[in-house]
mmCIF file of N, CA and C in Angstrom:
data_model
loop_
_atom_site.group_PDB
_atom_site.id
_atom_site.type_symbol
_atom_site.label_atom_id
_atom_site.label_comp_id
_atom_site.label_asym_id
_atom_site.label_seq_id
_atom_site.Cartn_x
_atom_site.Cartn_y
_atom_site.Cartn_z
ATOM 1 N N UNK A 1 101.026 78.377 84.151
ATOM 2 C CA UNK A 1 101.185 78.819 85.511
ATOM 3 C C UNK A 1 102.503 79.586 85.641
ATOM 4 N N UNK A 2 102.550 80.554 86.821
ATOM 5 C CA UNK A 2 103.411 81.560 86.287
ATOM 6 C C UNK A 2 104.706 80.727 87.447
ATOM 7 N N UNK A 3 105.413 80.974 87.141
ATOM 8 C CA UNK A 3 106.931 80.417 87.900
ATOM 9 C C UNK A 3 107.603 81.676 89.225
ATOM 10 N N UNK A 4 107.658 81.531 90.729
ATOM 11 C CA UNK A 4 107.753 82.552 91.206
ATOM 12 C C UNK A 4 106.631 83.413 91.539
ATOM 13 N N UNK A 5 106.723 84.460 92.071
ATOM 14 C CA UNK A 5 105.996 85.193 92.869
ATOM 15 C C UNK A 5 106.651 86.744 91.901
ATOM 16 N N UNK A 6 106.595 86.449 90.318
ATOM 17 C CA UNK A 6 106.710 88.008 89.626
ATOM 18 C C UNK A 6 105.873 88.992 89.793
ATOM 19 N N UNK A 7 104.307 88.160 89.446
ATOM 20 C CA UNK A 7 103.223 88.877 89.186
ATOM 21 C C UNK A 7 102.911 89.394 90.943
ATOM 22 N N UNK A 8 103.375 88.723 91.707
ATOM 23 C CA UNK A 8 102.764 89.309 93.096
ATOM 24 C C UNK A 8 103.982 90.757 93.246
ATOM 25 N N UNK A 9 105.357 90.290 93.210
ATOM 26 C CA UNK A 9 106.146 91.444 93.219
ATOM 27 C C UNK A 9 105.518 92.738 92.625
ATOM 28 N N UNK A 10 105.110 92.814 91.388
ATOM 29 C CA UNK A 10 104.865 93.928 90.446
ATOM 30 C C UNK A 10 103.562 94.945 91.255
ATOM 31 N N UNK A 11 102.391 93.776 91.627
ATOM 32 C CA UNK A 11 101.496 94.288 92.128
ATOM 33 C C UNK A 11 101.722 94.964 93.516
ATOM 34 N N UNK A 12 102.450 94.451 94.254
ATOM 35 C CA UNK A 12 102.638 94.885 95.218
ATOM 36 C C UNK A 12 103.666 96.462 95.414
ATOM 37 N N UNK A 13 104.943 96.389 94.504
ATOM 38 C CA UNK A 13 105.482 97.680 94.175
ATOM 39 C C UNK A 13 104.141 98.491 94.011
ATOM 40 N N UNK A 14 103.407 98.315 93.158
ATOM 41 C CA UNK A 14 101.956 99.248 92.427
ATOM 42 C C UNK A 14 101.652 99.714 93.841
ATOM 43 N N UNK A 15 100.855 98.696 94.376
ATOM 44 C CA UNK A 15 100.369 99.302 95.761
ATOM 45 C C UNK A 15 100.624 99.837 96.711
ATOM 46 N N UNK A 16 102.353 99.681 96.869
ATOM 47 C CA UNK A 16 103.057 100.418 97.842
ATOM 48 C C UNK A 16 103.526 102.061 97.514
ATOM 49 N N UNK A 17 103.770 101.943 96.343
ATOM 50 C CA UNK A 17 103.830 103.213 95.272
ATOM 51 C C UNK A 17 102.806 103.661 95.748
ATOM 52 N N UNK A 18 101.570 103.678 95.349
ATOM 53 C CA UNK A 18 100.011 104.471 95.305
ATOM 54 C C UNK A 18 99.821 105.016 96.927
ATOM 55 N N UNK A 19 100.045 104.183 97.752
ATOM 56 C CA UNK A 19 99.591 103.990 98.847
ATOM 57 C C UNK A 19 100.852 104.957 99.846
ATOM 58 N N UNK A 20 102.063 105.013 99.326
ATOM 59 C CA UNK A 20 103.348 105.883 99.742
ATOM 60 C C UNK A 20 103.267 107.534 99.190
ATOM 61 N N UNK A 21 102.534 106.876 97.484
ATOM 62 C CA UNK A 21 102.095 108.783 96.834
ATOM 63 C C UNK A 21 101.286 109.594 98.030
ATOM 64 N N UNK A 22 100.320 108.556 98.169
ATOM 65 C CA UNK A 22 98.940 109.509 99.352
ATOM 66 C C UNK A 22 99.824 110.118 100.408
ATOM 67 N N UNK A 23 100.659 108.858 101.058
ATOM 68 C CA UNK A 23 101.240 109.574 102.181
ATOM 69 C C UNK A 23 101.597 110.661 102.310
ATOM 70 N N UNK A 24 102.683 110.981 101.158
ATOM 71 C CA UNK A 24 103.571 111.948 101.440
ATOM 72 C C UNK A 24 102.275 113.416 100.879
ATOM 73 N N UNK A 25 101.808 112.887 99.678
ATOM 74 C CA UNK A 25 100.721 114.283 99.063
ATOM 75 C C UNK A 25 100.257 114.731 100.427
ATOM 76 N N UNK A 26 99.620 113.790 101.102
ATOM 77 C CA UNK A 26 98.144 114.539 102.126
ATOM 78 C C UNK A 26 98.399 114.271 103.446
ATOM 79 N N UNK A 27 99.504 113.412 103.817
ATOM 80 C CA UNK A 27 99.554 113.122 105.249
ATOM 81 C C UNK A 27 101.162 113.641 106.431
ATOM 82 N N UNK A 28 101.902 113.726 105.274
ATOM 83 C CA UNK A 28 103.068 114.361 105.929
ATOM 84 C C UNK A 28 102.833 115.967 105.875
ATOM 85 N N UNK A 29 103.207 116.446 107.128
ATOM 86 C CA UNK A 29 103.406 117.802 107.282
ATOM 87 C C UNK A 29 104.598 118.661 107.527
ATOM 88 N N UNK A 30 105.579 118.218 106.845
ATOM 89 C CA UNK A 30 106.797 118.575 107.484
ATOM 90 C C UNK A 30 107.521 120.049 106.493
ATOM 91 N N UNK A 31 107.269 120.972 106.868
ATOM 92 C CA UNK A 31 107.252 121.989 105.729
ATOM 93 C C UNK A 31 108.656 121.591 104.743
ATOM 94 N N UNK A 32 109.696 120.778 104.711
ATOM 95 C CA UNK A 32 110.638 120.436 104.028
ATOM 96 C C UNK A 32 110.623 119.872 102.500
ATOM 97 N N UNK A 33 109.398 119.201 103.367
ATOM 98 C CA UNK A 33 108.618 118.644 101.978
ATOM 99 C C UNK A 33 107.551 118.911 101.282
ATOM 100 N N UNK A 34 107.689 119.328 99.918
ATOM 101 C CA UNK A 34 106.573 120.183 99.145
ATOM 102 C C UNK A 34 105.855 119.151 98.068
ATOM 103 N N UNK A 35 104.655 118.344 98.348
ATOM 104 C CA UNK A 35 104.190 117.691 97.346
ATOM 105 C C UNK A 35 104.025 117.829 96.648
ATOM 106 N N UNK A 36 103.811 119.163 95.809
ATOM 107 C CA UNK A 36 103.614 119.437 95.183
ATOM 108 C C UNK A 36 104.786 118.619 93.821
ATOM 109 N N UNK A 37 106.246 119.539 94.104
ATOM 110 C CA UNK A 37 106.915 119.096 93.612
ATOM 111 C C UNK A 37 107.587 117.666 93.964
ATOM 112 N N UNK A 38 107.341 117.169 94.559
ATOM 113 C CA UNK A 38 108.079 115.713 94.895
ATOM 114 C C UNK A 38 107.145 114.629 94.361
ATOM 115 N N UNK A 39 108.060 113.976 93.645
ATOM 116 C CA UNK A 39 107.035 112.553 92.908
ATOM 117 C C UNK A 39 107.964 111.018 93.062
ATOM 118 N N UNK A 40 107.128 110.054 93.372
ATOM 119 C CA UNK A 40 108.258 108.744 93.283
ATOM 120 C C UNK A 40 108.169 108.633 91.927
ATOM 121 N N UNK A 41 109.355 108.367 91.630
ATOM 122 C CA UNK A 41 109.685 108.203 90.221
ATOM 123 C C UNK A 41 109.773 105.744 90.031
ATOM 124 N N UNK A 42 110.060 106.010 91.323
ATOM 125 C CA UNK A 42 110.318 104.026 90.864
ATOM 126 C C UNK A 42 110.623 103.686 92.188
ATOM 127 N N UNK A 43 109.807 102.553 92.722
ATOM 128 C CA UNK A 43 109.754 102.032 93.899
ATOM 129 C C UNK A 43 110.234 100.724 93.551
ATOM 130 N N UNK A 44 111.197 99.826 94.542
ATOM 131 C CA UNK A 44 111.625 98.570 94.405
ATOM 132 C C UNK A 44 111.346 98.103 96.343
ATOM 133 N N UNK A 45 110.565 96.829 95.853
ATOM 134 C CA UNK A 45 110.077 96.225 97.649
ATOM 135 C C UNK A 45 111.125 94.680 97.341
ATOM 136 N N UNK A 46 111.967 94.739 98.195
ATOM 137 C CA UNK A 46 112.369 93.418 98.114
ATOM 138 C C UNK A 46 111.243 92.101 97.972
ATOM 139 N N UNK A 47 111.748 90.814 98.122
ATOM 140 C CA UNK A 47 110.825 89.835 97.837
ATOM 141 C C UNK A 47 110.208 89.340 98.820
ATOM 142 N N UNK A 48 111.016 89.711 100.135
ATOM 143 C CA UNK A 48 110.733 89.387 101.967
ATOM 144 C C UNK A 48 110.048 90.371 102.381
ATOM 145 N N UNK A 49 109.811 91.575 101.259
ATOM 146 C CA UNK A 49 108.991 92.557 102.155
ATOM 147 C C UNK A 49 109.920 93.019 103.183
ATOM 148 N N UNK A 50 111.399 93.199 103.619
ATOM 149 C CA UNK A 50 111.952 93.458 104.108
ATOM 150 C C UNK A 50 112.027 95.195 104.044
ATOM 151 N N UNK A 51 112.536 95.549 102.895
ATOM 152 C CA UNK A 51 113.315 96.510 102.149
ATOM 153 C C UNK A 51 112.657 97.347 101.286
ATOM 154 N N UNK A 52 112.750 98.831 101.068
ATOM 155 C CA UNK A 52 111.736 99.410 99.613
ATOM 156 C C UNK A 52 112.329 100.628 99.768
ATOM 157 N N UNK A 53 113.321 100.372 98.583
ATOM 158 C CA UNK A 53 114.133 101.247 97.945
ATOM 159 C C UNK A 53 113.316 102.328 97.563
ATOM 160 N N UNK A 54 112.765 103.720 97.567
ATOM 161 C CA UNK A 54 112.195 104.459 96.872
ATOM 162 C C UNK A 54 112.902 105.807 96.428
ATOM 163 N N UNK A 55 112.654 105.958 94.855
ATOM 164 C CA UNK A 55 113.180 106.693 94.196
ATOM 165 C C UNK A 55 112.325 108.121 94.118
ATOM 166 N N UNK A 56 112.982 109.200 94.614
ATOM 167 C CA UNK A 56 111.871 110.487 95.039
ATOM 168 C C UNK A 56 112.921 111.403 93.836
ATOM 169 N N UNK A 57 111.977 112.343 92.757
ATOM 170 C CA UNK A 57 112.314 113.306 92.319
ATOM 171 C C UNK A 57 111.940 114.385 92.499
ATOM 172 N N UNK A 58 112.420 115.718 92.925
ATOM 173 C CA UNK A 58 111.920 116.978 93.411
ATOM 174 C C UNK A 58 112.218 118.310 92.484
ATOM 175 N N UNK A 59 111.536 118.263 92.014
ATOM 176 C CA UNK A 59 111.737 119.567 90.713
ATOM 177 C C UNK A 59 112.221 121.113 91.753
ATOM 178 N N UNK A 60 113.056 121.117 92.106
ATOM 179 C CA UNK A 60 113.338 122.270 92.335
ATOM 180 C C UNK A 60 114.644 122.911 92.628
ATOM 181 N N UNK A 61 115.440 123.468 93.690
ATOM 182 C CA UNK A 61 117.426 123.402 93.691
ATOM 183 C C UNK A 61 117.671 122.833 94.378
ATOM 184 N N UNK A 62 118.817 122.495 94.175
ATOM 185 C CA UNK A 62 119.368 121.470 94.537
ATOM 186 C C UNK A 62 119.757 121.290 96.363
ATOM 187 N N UNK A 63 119.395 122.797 97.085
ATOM 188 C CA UNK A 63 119.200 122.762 98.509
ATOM 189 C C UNK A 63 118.278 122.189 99.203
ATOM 190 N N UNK A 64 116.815 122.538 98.128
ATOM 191 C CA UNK A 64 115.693 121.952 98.265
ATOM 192 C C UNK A 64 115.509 120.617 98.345
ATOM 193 N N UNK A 65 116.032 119.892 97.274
ATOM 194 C CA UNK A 65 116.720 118.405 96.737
ATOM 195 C C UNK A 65 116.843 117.759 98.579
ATOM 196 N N UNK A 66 117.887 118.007 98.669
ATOM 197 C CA UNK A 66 118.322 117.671 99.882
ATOM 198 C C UNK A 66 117.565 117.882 101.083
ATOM 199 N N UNK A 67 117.129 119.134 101.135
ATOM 200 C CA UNK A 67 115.902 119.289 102.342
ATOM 201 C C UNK A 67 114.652 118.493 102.225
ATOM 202 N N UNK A 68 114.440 118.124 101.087
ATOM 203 C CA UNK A 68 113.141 116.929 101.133
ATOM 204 C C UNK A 68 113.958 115.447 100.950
ATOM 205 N N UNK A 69 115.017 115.080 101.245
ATOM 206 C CA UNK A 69 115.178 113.886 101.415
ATOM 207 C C UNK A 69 115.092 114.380 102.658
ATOM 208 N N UNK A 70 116.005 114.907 103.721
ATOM 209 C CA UNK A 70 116.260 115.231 105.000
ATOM 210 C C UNK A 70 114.724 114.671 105.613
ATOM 211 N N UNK A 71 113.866 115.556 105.638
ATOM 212 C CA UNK A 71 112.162 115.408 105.823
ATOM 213 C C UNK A 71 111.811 114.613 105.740
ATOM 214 N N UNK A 72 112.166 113.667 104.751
ATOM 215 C CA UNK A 72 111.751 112.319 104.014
ATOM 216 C C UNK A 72 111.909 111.176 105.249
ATOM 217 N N UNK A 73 113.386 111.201 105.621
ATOM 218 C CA UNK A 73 114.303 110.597 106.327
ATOM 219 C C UNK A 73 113.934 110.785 108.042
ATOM 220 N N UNK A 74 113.363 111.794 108.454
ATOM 221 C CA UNK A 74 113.028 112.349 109.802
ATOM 222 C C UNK A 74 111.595 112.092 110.079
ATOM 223 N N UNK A 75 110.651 111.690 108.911
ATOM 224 C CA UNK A 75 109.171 111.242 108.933
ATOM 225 C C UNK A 75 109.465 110.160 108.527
ATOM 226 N N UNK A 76 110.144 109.058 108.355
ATOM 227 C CA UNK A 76 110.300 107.880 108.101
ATOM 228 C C UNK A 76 109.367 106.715 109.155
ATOM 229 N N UNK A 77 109.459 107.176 110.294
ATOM 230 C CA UNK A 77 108.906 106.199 110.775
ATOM 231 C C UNK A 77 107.214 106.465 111.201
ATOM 232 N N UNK A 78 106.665 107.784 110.967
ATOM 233 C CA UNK A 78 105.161 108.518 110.761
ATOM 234 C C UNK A 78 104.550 107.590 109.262
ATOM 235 N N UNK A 79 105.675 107.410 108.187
ATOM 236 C CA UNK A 79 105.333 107.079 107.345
ATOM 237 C C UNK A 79 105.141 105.470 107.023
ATOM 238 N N UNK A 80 106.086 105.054 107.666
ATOM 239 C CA UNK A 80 105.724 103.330 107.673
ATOM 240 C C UNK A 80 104.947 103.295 108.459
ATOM 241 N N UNK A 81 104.618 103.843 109.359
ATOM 242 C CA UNK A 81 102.935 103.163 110.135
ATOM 243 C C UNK A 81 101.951 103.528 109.777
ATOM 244 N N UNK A 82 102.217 104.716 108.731
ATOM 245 C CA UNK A 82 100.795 105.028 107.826
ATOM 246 C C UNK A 82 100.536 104.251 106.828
ATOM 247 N N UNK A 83 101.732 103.432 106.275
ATOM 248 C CA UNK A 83 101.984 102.388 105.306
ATOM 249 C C UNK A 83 101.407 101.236 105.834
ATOM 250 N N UNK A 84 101.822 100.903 106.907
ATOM 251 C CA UNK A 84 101.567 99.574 107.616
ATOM 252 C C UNK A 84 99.378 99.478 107.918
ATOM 253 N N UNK A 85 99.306 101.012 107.864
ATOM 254 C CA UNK A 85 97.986 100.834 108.380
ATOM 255 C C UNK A 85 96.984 100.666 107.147
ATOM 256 N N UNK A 86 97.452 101.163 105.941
ATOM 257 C CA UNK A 86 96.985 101.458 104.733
ATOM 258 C C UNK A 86 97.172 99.870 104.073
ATOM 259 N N UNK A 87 97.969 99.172 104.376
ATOM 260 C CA UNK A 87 97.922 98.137 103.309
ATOM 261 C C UNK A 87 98.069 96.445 104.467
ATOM 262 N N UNK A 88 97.843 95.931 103.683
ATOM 263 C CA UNK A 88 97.963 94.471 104.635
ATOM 264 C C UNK A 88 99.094 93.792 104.073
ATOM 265 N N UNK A 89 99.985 94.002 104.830
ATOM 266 C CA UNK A 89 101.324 92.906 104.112
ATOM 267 C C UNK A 89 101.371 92.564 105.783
ATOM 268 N N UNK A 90 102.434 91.352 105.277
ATOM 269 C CA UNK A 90 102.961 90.517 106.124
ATOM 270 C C UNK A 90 104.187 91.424 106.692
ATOM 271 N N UNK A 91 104.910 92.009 106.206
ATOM 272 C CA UNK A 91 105.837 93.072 107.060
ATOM 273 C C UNK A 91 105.615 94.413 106.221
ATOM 274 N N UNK A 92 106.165 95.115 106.998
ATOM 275 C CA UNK A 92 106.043 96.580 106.475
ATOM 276 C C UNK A 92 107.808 97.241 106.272
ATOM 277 N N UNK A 93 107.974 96.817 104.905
ATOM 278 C CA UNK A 93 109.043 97.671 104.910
ATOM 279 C C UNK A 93 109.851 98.554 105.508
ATOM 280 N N UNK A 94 111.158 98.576 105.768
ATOM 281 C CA UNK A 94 111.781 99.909 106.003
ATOM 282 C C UNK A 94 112.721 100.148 104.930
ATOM 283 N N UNK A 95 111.593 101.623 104.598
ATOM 284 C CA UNK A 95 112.122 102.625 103.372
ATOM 285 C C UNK A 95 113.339 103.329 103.597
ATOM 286 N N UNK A 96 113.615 103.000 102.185
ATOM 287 C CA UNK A 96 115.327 103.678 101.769
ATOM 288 C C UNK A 96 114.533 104.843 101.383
ATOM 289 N N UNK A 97 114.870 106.100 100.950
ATOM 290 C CA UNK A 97 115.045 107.259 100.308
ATOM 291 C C UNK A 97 116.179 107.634 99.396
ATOM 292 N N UNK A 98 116.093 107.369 97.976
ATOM 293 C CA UNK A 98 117.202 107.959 97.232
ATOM 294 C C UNK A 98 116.669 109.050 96.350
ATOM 295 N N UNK A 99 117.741 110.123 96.253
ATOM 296 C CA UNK A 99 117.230 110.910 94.876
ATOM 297 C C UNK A 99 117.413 111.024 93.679
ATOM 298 N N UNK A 100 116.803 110.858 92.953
ATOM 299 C CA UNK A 100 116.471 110.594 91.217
ATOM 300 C C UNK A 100 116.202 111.499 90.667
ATOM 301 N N UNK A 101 117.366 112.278 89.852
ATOM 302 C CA UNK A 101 117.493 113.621 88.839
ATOM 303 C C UNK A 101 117.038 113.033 87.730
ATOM 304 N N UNK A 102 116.432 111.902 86.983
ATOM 305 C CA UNK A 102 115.878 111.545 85.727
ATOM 306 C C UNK A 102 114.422 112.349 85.170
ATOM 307 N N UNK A 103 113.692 112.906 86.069
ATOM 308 C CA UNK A 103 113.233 113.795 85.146
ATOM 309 C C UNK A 103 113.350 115.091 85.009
ATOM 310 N N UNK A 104 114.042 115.541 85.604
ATOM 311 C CA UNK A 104 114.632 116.928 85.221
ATOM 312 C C UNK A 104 115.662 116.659 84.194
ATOM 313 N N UNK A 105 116.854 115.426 83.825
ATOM 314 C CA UNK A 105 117.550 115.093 82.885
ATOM 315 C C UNK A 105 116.036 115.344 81.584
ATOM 316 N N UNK A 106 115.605 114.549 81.737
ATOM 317 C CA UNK A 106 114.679 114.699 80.323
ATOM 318 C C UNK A 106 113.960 115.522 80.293
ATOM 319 N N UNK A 107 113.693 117.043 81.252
ATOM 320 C CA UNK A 107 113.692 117.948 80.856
ATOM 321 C C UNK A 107 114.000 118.473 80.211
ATOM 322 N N UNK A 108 115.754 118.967 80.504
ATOM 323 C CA UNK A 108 116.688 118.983 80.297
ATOM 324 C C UNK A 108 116.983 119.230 78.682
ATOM 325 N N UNK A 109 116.814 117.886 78.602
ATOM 326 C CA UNK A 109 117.063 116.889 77.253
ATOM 327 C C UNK A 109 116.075 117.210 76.137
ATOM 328 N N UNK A 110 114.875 117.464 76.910
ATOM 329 C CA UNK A 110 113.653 118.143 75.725
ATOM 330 C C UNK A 110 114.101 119.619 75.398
ATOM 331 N N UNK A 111 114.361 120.058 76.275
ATOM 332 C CA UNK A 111 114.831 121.749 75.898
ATOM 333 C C UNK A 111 115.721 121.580 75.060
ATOM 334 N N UNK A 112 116.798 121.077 75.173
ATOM 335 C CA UNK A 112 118.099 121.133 74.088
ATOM 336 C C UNK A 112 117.759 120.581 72.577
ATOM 337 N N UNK A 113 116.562 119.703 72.773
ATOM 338 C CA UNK A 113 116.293 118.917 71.154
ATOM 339 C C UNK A 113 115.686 120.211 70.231
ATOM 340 N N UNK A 114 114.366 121.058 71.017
ATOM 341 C CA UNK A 114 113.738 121.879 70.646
ATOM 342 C C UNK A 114 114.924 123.146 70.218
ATOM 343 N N UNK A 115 115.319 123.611 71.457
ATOM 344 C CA UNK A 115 116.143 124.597 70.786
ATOM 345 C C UNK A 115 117.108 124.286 69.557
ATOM 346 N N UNK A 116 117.540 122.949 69.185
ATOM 347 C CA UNK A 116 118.045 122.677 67.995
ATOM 348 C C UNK A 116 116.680 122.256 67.005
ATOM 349 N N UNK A 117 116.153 122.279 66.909
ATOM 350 C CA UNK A 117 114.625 121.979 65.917
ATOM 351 C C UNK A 117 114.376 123.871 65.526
ATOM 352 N N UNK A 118 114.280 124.328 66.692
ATOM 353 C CA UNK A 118 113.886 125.517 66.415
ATOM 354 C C UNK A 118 115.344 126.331 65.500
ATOM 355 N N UNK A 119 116.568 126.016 65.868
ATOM 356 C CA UNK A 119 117.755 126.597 65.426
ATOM 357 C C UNK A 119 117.610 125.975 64.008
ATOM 358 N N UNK A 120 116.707 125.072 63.721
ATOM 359 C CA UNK A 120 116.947 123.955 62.235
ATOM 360 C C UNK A 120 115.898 124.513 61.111
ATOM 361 N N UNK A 121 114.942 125.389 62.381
ATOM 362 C CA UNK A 121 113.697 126.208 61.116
ATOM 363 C C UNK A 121 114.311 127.444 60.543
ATOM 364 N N UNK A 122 114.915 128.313 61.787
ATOM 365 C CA UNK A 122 115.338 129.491 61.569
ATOM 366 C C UNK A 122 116.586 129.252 60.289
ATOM 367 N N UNK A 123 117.291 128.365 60.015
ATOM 368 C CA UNK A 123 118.122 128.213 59.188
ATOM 369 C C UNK A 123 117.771 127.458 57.601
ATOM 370 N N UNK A 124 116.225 127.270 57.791
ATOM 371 C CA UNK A 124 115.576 126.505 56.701
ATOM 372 C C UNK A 124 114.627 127.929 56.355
ATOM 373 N N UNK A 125 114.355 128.633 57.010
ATOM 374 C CA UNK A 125 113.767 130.092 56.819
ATOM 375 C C UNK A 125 114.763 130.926 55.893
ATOM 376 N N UNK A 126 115.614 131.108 56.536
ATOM 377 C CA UNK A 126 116.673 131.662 55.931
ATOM 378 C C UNK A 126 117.075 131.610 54.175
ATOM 379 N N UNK A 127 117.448 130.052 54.127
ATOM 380 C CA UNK A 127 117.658 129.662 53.161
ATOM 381 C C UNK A 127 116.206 129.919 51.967
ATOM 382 N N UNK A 128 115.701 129.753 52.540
ATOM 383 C CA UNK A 128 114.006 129.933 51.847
ATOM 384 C C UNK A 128 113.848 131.598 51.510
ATOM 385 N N UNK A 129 114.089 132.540 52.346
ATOM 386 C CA UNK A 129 114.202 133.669 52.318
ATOM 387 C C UNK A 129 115.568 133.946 51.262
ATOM 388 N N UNK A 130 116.609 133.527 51.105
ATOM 389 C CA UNK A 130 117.673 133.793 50.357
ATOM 390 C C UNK A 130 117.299 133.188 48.953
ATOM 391 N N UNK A 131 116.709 132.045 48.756
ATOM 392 C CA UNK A 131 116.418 131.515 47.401
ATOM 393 C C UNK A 131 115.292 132.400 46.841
ATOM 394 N N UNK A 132 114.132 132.636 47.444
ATOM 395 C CA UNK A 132 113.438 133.620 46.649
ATOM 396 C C UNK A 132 113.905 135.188 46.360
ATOM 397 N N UNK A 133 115.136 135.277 46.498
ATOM 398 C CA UNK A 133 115.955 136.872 46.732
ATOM 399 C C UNK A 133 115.613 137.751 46.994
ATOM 400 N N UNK A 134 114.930 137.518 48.265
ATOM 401 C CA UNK A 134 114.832 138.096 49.597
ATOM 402 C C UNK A 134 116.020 138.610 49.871
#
Protein backbone atom coordinates (compact mmCIF):
# COMPACT_ATOMS: atom_id res chain seq x y z
CA UNK A 1 0.00 0.00 0.00
CA UNK A 2 1.33 3.18 -1.11
CA UNK A 3 2.22 5.73 1.89
CA UNK A 4 0.65 9.36 1.19
CA UNK A 5 -1.28 10.68 -1.52
CA UNK A 6 2.06 10.45 -4.30
CA UNK A 7 0.27 8.52 -6.79
CA UNK A 8 -2.85 10.93 -6.51
CA UNK A 9 -0.40 14.08 -6.70
CA UNK A 10 1.25 12.80 -10.04
CA UNK A 11 -2.13 12.03 -11.57
CA UNK A 12 -3.58 14.96 -10.85
CA UNK A 13 -0.49 17.38 -12.12
CA UNK A 14 -1.22 14.96 -15.51
CA UNK A 15 -4.71 16.14 -15.57
CA UNK A 16 -4.33 19.61 -14.79
CA UNK A 17 -1.45 19.84 -17.37
CA UNK A 18 -3.74 18.21 -20.25
CA UNK A 19 -6.73 19.95 -19.25
CA UNK A 20 -4.64 23.70 -18.88
CA UNK A 21 -2.81 22.55 -22.59
CA UNK A 22 -6.60 22.62 -24.15
CA UNK A 23 -7.20 25.81 -22.49
CA UNK A 24 -4.74 27.91 -23.57
CA UNK A 25 -4.43 25.87 -27.44
CA UNK A 26 -8.34 26.39 -28.20
CA UNK A 27 -9.98 28.51 -25.63
CA UNK A 28 -8.00 31.64 -24.87
CA UNK A 29 -8.21 34.40 -27.34
CA UNK A 30 -6.03 36.94 -26.35
CA UNK A 31 -3.86 37.79 -29.43
CA UNK A 32 -0.66 37.96 -26.88
CA UNK A 33 -0.75 34.58 -26.77
CA UNK A 34 0.29 32.33 -29.67
CA UNK A 35 -0.34 28.54 -29.08
CA UNK A 36 1.19 27.69 -31.32
CA UNK A 37 4.44 28.50 -29.81
CA UNK A 38 3.67 28.33 -26.09
CA UNK A 39 3.94 24.88 -24.34
CA UNK A 40 3.82 23.96 -20.43
CA UNK A 41 6.93 22.61 -19.97
CA UNK A 42 6.16 21.32 -15.97
CA UNK A 43 3.21 21.91 -13.86
CA UNK A 44 3.47 21.63 -9.91
CA UNK A 45 -0.34 21.60 -7.93
CA UNK A 46 0.34 21.86 -4.35
CA UNK A 47 -1.06 18.99 -2.09
CA UNK A 48 -4.26 21.33 -0.83
CA UNK A 49 -5.00 21.98 -4.32
CA UNK A 50 -4.38 25.42 -3.25
CA UNK A 51 -1.53 26.51 -5.64
CA UNK A 52 -0.19 25.40 -9.42
CA UNK A 53 2.91 26.69 -10.22
CA UNK A 54 2.99 26.45 -14.11
CA UNK A 55 5.99 26.45 -16.15
CA UNK A 56 5.15 28.09 -19.81
CA UNK A 57 7.93 28.03 -22.61
CA UNK A 58 7.48 30.30 -25.68
CA UNK A 59 9.79 29.77 -28.57
CA UNK A 60 10.08 33.09 -29.76
CA UNK A 61 11.91 36.94 -28.49
CA UNK A 62 12.22 37.68 -25.73
CA UNK A 63 9.38 40.73 -26.03
CA UNK A 64 7.15 38.08 -27.06
CA UNK A 65 8.36 35.97 -23.89
CA UNK A 66 6.94 38.55 -21.80
CA UNK A 67 3.81 39.47 -23.78
CA UNK A 68 2.53 35.89 -23.35
CA UNK A 69 3.13 35.77 -19.73
CA UNK A 70 1.39 39.35 -19.57
CA UNK A 71 -1.85 37.51 -21.48
CA UNK A 72 -1.29 34.59 -19.44
CA UNK A 73 -1.64 36.72 -16.25
CA UNK A 74 -4.75 39.03 -17.58
CA UNK A 75 -6.79 35.63 -18.65
CA UNK A 76 -6.00 34.11 -15.44
CA UNK A 77 -9.17 34.14 -14.07
CA UNK A 78 -11.21 33.05 -17.83
CA UNK A 79 -8.80 30.28 -17.28
CA UNK A 80 -9.42 28.86 -13.82
CA UNK A 81 -13.08 28.67 -14.45
CA UNK A 82 -12.44 26.86 -17.57
CA UNK A 83 -10.24 24.67 -15.32
CA UNK A 84 -12.70 24.48 -12.60
CA UNK A 85 -15.38 23.46 -15.20
CA UNK A 86 -13.21 20.87 -17.02
CA UNK A 87 -12.10 18.88 -14.06
CA UNK A 88 -13.67 17.92 -10.62
CA UNK A 89 -11.37 18.82 -7.81
CA UNK A 90 -12.20 19.88 -4.56
CA UNK A 91 -10.60 23.45 -5.16
CA UNK A 92 -9.45 24.95 -8.18
CA UNK A 93 -6.16 26.29 -8.04
CA UNK A 94 -4.82 29.72 -8.41
CA UNK A 95 -2.19 29.60 -11.14
CA UNK A 96 1.26 31.02 -10.88
CA UNK A 97 2.76 31.71 -14.39
CA UNK A 98 6.56 31.39 -14.65
CA UNK A 99 8.82 31.39 -17.67
CA UNK A 100 10.99 28.46 -18.57
CA UNK A 101 13.93 29.07 -21.20
CA UNK A 102 14.84 25.11 -20.88
CA UNK A 103 13.93 24.28 -24.18
CA UNK A 104 15.31 26.72 -26.17
CA UNK A 105 18.63 26.07 -23.74
CA UNK A 106 18.60 22.55 -25.34
CA UNK A 107 18.11 23.91 -28.45
CA UNK A 108 20.64 25.85 -28.04
CA UNK A 109 22.80 23.11 -26.75
CA UNK A 110 21.93 20.74 -29.78
CA UNK A 111 23.17 23.34 -32.25
CA UNK A 112 26.53 23.83 -30.58
CA UNK A 113 27.17 19.80 -30.20
CA UNK A 114 26.38 19.43 -34.05
CA UNK A 115 28.29 22.30 -35.19
CA UNK A 116 31.28 20.72 -33.28
CA UNK A 117 30.48 17.02 -34.76
CA UNK A 118 30.23 18.65 -38.02
CA UNK A 119 33.65 20.86 -37.32
CA UNK A 120 35.06 17.06 -36.16
CA UNK A 121 34.16 15.53 -39.87
CA UNK A 122 35.43 18.42 -41.79
CA UNK A 123 38.79 17.94 -39.91
CA UNK A 124 38.70 14.01 -40.21
CA UNK A 125 38.04 14.78 -44.10
CA UNK A 126 40.85 16.73 -44.26
CA UNK A 127 43.21 14.57 -42.70
CA UNK A 128 41.86 11.70 -44.95
CA UNK A 129 42.26 13.97 -47.94
CA UNK A 130 45.99 14.86 -46.84
CA UNK A 131 46.99 11.11 -46.15
CA UNK A 132 45.97 9.91 -49.52
CA UNK A 133 48.08 13.07 -51.08
CA UNK A 134 45.43 14.82 -52.02
Amino acid sequence: MRKGNSFRGGRTNSDVQRALSHIIMYEVKDPRIDPVRTTITKLEVTKDLKYCKVYISVLDKEEKKTDCIKGLESAKGFIRKSLADSLNLRNTPELIFTLDNSIEYGVEMSKKIDEILGNDKLDEEDEGLNDNGL
